[in-house]
PDB file of C-alpha atoms in Angstrom:
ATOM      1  CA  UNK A   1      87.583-110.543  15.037  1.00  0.00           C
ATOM      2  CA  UNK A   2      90.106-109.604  12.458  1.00  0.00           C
ATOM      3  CA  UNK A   3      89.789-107.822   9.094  1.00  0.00           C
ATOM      4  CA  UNK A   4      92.160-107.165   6.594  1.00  0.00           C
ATOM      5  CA  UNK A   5      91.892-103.907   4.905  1.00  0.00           C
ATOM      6  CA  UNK A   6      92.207-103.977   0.864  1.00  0.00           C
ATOM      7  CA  UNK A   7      94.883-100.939   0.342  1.00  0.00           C
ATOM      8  CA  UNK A   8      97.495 -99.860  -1.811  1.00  0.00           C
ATOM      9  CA  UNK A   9     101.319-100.999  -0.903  1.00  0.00           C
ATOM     10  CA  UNK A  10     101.915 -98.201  -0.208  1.00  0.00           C
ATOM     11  CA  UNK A  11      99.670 -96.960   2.683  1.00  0.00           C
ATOM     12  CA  UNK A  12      99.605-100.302   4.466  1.00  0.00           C
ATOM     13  CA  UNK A  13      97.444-100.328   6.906  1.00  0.00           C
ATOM     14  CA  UNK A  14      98.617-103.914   8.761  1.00  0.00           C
ATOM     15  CA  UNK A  15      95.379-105.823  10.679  1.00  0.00           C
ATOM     16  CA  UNK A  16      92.686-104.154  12.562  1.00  0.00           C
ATOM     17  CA  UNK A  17      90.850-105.852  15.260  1.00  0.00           C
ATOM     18  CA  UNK A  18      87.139-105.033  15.478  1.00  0.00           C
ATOM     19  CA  UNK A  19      85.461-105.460  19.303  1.00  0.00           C
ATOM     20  CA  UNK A  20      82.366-106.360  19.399  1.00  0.00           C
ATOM     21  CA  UNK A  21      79.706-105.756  22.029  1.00  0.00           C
ATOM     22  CA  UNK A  22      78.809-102.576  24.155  1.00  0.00           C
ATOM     23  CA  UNK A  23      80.523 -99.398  24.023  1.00  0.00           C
ATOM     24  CA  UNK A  24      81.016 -98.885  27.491  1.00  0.00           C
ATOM     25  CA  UNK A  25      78.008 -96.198  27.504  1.00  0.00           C
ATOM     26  CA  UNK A  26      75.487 -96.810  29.510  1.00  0.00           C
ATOM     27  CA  UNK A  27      71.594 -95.245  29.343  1.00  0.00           C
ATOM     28  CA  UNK A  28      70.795 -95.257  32.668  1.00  0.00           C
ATOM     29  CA  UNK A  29      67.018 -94.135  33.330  1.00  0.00           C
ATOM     30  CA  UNK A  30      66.162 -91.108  36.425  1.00  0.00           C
ATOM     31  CA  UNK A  31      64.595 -93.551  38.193  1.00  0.00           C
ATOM     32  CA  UNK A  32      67.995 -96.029  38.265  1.00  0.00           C
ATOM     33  CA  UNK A  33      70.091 -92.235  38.660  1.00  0.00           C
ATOM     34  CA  UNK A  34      68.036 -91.315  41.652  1.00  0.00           C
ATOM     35  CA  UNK A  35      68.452 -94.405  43.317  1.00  0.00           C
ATOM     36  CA  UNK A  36      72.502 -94.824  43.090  1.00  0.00           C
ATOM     37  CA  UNK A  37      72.007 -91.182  44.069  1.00  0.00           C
ATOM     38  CA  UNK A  38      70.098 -92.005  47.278  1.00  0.00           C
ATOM     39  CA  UNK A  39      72.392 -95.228  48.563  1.00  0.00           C
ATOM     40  CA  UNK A  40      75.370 -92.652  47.756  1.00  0.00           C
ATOM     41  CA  UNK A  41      73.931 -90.416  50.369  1.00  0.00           C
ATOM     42  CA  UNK A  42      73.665 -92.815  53.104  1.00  0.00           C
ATOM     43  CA  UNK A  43      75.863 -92.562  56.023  1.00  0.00           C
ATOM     44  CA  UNK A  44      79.273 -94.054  55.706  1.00  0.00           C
ATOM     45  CA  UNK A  45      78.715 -94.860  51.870  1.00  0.00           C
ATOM     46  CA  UNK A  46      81.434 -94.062  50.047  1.00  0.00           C
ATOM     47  CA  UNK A  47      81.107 -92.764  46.749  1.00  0.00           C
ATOM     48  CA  UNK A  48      84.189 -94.217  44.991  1.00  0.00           C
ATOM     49  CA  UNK A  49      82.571 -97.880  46.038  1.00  0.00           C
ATOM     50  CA  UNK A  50      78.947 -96.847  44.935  1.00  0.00           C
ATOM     51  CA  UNK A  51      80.563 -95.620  41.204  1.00  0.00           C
ATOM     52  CA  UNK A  52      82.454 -99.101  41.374  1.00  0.00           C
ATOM     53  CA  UNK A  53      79.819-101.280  41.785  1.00  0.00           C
ATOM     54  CA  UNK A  54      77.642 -99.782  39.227  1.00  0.00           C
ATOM     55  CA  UNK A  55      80.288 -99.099  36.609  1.00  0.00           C
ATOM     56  CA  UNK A  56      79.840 -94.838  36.732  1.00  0.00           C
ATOM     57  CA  UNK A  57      82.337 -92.709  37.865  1.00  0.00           C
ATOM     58  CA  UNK A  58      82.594 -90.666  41.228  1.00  0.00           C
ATOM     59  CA  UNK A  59      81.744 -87.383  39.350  1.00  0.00           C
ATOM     60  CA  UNK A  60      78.689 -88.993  37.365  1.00  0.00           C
ATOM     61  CA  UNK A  61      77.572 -89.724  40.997  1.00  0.00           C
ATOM     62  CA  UNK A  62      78.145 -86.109  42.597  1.00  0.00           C
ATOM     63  CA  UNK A  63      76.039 -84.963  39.055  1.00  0.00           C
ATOM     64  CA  UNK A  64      73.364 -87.221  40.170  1.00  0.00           C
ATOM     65  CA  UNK A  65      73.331 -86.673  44.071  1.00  0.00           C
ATOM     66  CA  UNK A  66      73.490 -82.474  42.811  1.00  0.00           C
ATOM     67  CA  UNK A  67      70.705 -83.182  40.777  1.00  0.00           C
ATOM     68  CA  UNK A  68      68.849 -84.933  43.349  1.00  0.00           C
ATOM     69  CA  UNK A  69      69.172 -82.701  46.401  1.00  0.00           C
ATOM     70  CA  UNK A  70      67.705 -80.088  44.074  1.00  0.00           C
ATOM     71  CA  UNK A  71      64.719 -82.441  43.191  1.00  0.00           C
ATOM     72  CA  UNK A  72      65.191 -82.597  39.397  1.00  0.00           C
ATOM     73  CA  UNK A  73      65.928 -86.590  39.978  1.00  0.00           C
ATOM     74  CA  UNK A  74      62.934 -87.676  41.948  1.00  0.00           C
ATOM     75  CA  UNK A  75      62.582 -91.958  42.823  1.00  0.00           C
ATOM     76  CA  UNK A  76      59.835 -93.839  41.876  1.00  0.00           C
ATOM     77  CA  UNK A  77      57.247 -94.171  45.054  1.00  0.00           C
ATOM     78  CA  UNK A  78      57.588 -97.848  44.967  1.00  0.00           C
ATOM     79  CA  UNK A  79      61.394 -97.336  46.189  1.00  0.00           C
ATOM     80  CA  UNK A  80      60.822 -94.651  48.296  1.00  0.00           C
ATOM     81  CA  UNK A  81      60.452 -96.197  52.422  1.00  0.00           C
ATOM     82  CA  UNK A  82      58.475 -94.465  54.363  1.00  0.00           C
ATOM     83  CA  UNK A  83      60.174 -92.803  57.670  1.00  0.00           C
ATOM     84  CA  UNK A  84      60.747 -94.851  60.481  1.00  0.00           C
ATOM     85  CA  UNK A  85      59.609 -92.851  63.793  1.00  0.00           C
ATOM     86  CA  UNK A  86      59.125 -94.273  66.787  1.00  0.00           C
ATOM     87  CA  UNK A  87      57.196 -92.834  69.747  1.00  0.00           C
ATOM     88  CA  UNK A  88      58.990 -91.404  72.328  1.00  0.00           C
ATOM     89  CA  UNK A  89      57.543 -90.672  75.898  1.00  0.00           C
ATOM     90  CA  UNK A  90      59.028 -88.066  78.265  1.00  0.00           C
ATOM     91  CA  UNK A  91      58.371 -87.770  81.862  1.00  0.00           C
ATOM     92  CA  UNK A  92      59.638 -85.284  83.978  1.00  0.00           C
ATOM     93  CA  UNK A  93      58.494 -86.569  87.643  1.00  0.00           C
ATOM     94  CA  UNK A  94      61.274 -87.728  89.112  1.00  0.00           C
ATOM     95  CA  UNK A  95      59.385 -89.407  91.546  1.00  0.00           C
ATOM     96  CA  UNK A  96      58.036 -91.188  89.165  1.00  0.00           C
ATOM     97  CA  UNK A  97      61.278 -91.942  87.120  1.00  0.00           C
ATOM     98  CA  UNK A  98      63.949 -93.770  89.415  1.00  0.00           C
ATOM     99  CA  UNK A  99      66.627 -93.503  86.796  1.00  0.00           C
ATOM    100  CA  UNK A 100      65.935 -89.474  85.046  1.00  0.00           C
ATOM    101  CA  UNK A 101      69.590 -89.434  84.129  1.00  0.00           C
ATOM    102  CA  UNK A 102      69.508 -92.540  81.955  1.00  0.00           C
ATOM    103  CA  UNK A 103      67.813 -92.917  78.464  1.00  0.00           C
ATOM    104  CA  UNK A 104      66.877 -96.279  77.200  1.00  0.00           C
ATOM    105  CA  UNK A 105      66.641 -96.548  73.727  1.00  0.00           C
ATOM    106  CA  UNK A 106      65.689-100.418  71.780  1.00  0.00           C
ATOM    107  CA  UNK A 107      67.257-101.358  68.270  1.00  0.00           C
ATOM    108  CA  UNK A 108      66.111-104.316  67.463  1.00  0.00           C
ATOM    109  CA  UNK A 109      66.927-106.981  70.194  1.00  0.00           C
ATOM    110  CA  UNK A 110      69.309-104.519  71.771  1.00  0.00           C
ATOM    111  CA  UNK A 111      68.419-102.815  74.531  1.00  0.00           C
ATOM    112  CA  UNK A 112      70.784 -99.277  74.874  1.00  0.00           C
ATOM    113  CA  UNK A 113      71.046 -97.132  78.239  1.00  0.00           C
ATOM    114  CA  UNK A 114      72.365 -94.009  77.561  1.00  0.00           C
ATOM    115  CA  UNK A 115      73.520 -91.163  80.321  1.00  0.00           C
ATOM    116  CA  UNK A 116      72.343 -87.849  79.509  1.00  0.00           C
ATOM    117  CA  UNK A 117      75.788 -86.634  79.631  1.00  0.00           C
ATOM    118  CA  UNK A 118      76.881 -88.838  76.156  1.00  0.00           C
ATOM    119  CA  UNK A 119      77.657 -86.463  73.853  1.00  0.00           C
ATOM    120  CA  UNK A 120      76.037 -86.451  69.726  1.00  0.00           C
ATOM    121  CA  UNK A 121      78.937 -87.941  68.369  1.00  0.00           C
ATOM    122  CA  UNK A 122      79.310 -90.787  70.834  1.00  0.00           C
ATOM    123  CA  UNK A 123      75.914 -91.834  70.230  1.00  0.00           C
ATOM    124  CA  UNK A 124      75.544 -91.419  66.925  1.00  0.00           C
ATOM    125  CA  UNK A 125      78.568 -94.460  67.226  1.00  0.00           C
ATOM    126  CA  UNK A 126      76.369 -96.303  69.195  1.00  0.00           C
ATOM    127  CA  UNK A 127      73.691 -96.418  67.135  1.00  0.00           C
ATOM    128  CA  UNK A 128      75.452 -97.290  63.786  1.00  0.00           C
ATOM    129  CA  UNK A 129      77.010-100.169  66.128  1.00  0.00           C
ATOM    130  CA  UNK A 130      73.974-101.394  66.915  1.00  0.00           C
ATOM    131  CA  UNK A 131      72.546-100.859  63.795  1.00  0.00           C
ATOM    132  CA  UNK A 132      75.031-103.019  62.721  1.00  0.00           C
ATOM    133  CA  UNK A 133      74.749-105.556  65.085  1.00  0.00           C
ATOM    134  CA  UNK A 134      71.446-106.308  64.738  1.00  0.00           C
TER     135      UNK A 134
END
């Protein structure tokens, strides 16, 4: 959209173009904040992605994710999932236990064994890859 501007010859102005629509700003609600906040904290996420896809920078997103370890952004209950624990049986007979060095752990349709000897890191790989997978 053009408009000409009705000056003097001697300050001419020349055309201005007018843009319409949004600003760019965007009112986002603590609810909405909390929960970009919460998928930014997720392992692997990466932040400069997160701020991509929902047009906010990285250090709106490091405001919010401040804000919400320190609970002044809280999530609506409805988004919030509740823990996912599963039971876990130990038993220390080893007569009872052929294989007490291995650890079998289920995710999903995969079955893991595990040594006792895997280190954290290791499986914490394993895990994400089945995650994954599944």
């Amino acid at each position: 959209m053009d408009a000409q501007m009705g000056v003097s010859k001697e300050g001419y102005a020349g055309r201005i173009e007018m843009v319409a629509g949004p600003t760019g700003r965007r009112r986002r609600s603590d609810a909405e904040k909390a929960r970009i906040a919460a998928e930014s904290l997720t392992p692997d996420a990466i932040v400069a992605d997160i701020a991509r896809r929902y047009g906010a920078t990285r250090w709106q997103i490091y405001d919010w994710r401040r804000r919400f370890r320190r609970g002044l952004l809280s999530a609506p209950k409805a988004d919030v999932a509740p823990p996912a624990f599963v039971p876990l049986t130990v038993d220390d007979d080893p007569q009872r236990t052929p294989h007490a060095d291995i650890v079998e752990v289920a995710i999903g349709d995969i079955l893991i064994r595990v040594g006792r000897d895997v280190g954290e890191a290791h499986l914490a790989r394993i895990f994400r890859a089945a995650r994954a997978a599944s």
